[in-house]
Short mmCIF file of C-alpha atoms (C1' of nucleotides) in Angstrom, two decimals:
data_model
loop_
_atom_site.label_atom_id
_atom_site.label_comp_id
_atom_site.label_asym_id
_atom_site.label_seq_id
_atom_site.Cartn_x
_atom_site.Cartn_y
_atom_site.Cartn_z
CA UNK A 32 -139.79 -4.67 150.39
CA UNK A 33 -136.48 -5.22 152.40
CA UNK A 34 -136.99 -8.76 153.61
CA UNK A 35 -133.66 -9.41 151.88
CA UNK A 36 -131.63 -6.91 153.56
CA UNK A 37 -133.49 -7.61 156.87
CA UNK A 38 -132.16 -11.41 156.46
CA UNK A 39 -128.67 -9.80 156.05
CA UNK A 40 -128.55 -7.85 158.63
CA UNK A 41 -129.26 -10.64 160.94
CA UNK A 42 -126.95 -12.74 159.71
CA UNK A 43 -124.58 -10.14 160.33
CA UNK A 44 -125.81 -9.48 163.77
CA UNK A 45 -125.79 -13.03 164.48
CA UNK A 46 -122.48 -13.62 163.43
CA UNK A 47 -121.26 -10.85 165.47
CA UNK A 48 -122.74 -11.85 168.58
CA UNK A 49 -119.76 -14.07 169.95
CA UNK A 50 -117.15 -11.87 171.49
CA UNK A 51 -114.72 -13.63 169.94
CA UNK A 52 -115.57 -13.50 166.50
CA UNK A 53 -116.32 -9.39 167.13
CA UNK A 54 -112.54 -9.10 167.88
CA UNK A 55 -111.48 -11.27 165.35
CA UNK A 56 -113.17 -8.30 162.94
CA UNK A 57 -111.30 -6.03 164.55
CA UNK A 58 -108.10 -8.00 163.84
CA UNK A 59 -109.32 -8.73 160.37
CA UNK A 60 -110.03 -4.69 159.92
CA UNK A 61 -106.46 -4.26 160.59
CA UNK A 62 -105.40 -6.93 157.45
CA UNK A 63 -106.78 -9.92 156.01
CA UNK A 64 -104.97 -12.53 158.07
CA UNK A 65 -104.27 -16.47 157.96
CA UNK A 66 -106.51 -18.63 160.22
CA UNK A 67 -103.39 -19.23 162.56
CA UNK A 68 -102.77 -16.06 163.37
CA UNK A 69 -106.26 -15.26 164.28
CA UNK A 70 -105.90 -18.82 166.42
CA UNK A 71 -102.68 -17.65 168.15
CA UNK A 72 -104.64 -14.05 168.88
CA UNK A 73 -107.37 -16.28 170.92
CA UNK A 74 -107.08 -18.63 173.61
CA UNK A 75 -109.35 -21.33 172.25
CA UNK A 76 -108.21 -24.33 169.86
CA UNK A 77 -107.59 -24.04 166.64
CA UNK A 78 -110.79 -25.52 165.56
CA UNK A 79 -112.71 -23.91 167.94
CA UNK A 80 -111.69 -20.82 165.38
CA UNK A 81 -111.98 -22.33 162.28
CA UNK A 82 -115.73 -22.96 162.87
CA UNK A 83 -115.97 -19.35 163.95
CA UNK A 84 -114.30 -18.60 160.48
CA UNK A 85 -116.88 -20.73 159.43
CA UNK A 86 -119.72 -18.62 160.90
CA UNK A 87 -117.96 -15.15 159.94
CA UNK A 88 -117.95 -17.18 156.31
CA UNK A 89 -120.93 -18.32 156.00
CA UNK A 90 -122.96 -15.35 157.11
CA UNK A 91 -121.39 -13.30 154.38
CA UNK A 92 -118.70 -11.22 156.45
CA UNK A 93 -116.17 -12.75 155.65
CA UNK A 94 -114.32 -14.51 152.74
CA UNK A 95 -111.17 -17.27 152.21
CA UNK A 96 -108.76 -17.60 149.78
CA UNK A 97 -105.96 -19.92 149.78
CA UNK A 98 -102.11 -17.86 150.07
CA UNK A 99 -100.40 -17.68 147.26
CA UNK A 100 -97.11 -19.11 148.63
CA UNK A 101 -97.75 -22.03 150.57
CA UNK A 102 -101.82 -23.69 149.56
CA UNK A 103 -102.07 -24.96 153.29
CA UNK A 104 -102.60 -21.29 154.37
CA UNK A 105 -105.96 -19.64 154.04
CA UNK A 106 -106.41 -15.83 154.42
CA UNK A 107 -109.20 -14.74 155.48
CA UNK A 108 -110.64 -11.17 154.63
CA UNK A 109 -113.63 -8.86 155.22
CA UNK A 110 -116.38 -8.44 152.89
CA UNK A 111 -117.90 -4.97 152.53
CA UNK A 112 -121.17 -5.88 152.00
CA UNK A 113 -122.91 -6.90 155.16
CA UNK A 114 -121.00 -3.91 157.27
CA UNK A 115 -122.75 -1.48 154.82
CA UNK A 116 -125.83 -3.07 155.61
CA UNK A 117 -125.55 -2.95 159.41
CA UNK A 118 -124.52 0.83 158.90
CA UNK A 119 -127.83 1.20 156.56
CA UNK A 120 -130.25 -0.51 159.44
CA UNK A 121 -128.12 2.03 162.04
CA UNK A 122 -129.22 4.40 160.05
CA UNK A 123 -132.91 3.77 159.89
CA UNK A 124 -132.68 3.04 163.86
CA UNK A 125 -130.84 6.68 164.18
CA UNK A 126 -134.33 8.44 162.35
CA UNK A 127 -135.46 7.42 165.87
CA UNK A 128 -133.86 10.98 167.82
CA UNK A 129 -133.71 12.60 164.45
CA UNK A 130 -137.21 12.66 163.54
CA UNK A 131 -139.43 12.20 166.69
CA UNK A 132 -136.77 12.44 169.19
CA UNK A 133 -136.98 16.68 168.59
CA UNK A 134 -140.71 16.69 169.18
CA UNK A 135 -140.84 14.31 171.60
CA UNK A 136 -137.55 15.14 173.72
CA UNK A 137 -138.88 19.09 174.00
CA UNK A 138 -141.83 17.55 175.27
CA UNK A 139 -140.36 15.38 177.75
CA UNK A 140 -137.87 18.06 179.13
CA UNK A 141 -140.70 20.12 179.23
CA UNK A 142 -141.85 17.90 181.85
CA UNK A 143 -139.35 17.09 183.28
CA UNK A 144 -139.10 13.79 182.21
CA UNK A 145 -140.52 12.25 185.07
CA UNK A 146 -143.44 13.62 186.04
CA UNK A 147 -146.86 12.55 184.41
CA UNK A 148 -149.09 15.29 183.49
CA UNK A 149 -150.91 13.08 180.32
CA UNK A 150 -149.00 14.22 177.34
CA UNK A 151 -147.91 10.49 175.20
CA UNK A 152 -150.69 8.27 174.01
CA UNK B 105 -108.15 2.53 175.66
CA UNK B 106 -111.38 1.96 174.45
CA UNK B 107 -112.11 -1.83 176.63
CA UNK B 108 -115.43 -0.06 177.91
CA UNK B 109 -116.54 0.82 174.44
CA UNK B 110 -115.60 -2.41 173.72
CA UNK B 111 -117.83 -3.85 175.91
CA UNK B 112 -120.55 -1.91 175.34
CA UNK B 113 -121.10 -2.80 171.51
CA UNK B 114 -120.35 -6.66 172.26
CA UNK B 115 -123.32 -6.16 174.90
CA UNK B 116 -125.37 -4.44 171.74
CA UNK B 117 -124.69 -7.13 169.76
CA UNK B 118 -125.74 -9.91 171.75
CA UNK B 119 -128.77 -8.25 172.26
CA UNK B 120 -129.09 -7.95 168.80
CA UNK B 121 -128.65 -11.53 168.01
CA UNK B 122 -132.02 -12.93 168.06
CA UNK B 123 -133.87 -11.38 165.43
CA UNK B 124 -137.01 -10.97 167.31
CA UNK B 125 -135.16 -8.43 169.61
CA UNK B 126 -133.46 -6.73 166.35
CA UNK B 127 -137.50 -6.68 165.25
CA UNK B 128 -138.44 -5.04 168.39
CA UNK B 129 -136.11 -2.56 167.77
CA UNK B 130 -137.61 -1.80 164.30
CA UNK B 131 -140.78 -1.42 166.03
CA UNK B 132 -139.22 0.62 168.99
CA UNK B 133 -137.89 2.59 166.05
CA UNK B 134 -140.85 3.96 165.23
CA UNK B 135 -142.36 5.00 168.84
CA UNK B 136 -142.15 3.72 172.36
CA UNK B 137 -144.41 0.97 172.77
CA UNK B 138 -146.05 -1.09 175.95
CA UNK B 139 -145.01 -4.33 176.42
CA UNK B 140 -148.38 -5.71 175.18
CA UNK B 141 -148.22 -3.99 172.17
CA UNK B 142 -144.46 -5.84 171.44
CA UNK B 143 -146.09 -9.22 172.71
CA UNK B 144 -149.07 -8.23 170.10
CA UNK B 145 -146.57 -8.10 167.16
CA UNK B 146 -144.70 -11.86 168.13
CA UNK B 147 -146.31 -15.01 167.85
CA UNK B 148 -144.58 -15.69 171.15
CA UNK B 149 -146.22 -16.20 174.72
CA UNK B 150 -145.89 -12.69 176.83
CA UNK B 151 -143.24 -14.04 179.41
CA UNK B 152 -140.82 -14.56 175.92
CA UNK B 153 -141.86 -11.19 175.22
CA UNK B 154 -140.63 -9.86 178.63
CA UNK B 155 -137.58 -11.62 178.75
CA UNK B 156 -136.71 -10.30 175.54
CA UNK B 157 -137.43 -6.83 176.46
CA UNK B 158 -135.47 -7.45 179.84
CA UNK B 159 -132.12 -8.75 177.85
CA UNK B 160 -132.82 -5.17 175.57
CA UNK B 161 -132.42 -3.33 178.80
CA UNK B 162 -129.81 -5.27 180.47
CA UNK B 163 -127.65 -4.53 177.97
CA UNK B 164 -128.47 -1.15 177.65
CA UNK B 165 -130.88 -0.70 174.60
CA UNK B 166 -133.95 0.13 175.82
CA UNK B 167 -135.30 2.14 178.90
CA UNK B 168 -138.78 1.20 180.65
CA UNK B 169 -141.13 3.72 182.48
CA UNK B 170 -144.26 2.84 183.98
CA UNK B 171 -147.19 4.46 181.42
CA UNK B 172 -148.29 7.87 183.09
CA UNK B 173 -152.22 7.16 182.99
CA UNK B 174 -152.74 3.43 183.94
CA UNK B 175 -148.92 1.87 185.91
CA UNK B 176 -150.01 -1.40 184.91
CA UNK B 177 -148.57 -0.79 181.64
CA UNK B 178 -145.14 -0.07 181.21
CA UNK B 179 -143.46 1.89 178.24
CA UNK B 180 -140.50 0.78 176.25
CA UNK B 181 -138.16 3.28 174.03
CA UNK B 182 -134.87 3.18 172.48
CA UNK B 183 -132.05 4.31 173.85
CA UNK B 184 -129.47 6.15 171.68
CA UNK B 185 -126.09 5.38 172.93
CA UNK B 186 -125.57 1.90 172.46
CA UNK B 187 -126.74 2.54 168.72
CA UNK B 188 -124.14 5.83 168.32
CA UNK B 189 -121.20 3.07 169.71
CA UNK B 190 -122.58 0.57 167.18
CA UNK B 191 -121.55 3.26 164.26
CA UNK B 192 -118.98 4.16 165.98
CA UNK B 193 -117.50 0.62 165.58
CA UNK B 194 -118.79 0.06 162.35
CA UNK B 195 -117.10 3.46 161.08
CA UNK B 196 -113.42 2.30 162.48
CA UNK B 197 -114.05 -1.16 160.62
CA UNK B 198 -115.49 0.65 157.55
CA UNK B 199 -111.52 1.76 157.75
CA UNK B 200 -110.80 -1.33 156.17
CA UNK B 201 -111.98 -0.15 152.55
CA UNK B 202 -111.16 3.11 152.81
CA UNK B 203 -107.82 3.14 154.07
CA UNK B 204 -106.56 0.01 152.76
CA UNK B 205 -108.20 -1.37 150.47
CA UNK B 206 -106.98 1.58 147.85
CA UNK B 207 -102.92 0.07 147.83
CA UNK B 208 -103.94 -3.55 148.94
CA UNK B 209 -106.11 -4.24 145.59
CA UNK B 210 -104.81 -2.05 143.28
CA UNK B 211 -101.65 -4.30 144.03
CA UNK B 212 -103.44 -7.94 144.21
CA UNK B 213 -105.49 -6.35 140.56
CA UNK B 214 -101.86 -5.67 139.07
CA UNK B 215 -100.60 -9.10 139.72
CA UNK B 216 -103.84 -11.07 138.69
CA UNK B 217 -105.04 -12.22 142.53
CA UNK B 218 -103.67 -15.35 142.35
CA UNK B 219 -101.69 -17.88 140.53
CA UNK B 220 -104.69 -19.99 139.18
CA UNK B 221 -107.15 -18.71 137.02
CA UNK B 222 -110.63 -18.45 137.19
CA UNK B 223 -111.87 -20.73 140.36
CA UNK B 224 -112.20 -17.60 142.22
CA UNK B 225 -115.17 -16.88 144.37
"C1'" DC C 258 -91.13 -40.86 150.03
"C1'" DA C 259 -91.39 -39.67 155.11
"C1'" DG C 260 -92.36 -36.41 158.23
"C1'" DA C 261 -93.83 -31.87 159.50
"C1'" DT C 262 -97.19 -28.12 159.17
"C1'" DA C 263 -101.78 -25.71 158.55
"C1'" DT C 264 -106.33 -26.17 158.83
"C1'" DT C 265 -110.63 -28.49 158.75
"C1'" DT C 266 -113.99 -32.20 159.89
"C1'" DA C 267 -115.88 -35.61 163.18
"C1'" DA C 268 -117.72 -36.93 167.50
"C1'" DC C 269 -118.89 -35.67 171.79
"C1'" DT C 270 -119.92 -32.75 176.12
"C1'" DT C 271 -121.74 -28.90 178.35
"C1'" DG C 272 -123.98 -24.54 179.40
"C1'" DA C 273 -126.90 -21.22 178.21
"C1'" DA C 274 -130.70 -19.33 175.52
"C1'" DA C 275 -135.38 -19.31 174.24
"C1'" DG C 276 -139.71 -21.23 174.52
"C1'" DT C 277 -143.63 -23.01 177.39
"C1'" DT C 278 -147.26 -23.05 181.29
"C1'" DA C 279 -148.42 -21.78 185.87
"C1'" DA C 280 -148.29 -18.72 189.54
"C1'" DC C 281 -147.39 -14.18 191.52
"C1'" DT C 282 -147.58 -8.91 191.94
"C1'" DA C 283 -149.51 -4.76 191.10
"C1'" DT C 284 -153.04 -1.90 189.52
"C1'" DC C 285 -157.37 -0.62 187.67
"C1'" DT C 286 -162.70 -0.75 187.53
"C1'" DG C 287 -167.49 -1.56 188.76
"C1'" DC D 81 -164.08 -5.70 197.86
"C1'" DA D 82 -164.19 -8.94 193.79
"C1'" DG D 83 -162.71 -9.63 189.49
"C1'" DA D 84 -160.24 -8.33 185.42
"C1'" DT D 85 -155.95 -6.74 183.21
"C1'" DA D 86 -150.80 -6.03 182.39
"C1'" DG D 87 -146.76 -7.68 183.08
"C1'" DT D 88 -143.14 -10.27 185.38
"C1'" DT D 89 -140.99 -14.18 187.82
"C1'" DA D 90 -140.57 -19.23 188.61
"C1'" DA D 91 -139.81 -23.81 187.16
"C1'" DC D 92 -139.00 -26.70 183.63
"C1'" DT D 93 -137.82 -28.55 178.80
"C1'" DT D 94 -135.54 -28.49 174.62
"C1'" DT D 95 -132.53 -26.89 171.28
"C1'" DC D 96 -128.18 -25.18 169.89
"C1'" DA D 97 -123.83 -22.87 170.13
"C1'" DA D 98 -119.15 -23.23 171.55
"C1'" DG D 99 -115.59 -25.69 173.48
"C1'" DT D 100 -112.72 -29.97 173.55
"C1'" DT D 101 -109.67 -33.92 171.65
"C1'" DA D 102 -108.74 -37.00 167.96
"C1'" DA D 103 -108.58 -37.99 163.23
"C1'" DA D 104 -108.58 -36.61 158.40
"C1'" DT D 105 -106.96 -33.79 154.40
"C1'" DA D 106 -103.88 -31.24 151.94
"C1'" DT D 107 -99.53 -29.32 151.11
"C1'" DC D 108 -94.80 -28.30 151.88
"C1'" DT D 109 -89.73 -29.73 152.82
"C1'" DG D 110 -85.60 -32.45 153.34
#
DNA sequence: CAGATATTTAACTTGAAAGTTAACTATCTG
DNA sequence: CAGATAGTTAACTTTCAAGTTAAATATCTG
């Protein structure tokens, strides 16, 4: 049913999981941006960020186009897609507290939370 | 200053990396569950299983509580925050569409995207 | 054309992540 | 108490991600 979307959001969530290429979304967010400026932004080599353009590329968040002006440039810029489908999964994971979390969290306090009279399961 | 939030979603999203932890979640979604139910659902031996759940708390995502009748067992459940910070981050990013992308491709529309034609994409 | 610039690819090293089996701890049950 | 059950920790192996430097590719500029 949503194997698809399941796939994409763990590419997403993959692709996200370096530090480094989570800030160089934030930077992106901002503008798109060439590959040296996001190099100059980090202090790793400049090929250690092209393959995390790679990664950010290949996993769908990204995308590249050569600049206009000068063809050895490449601006990079966020894709829409795979950020709506994190925000769809967050979603489903929020129904947690929204649906059960009212039953279940009345219950709890009730209880204080810690104590064990049998109440769950 | 927002270095803690920061730091908080890149710990959610290393924790979300490995898509058998972003599966536990989806089962975690739906109720708390004993480890042995998690190992049930992974065709992984139970120590993977119990790492995996100890990198979900680690970094904040899940909370464990021994199971009231029988302490042998231990319950897992979501916790919310890391998840609100996740949307949280995801909303300011979102920001790339809404505020920008309005001007920015309305202008790169009026002047045809690019100087070549067609090899777009 | 020669040299500079921007970025990527290649080749390699290293550290950590994830899996395994075996052993340990704690708790329950007859 | 003996044995079973639930789960974790320990020790180890293997795979892979991320970094590095050096070389390649492509394009611009004088």
């Amino acid at each position: 049913m949503r194997a698809k979307q399941t796939r994409r959001v763990d590419d997403a969530l993959a692709a996200l999981a370096d530090p480094t290429r989570r800030q160089m979304i934030d930077l992106l967010r901002e503008r798109p941006r060439r590959a040296g400026e996001l190099a100059a932004a980090f202090d790793v080599s400049a090929p250690a960020v092209s393959r995390h353009l790679r990664v950010l590329r290949t996993r769908g968040l990204i995308e590249e186009e050569p600049a206009p002006q000068d063809a050895r440039l490449r601006v990079y810029r966020l894709r829409q897609k795979p950020f709506q489908d994190l925000q769809a999964w967050l979603d489903e994971v929020e129904g947690f507290w929204t649906e059960q979390l009212d039953s279940f969290r009345a219950l709890a306090d009730a209880r204080g939370r810690s104590r064990r009279p049998g109440g769950d399961r």
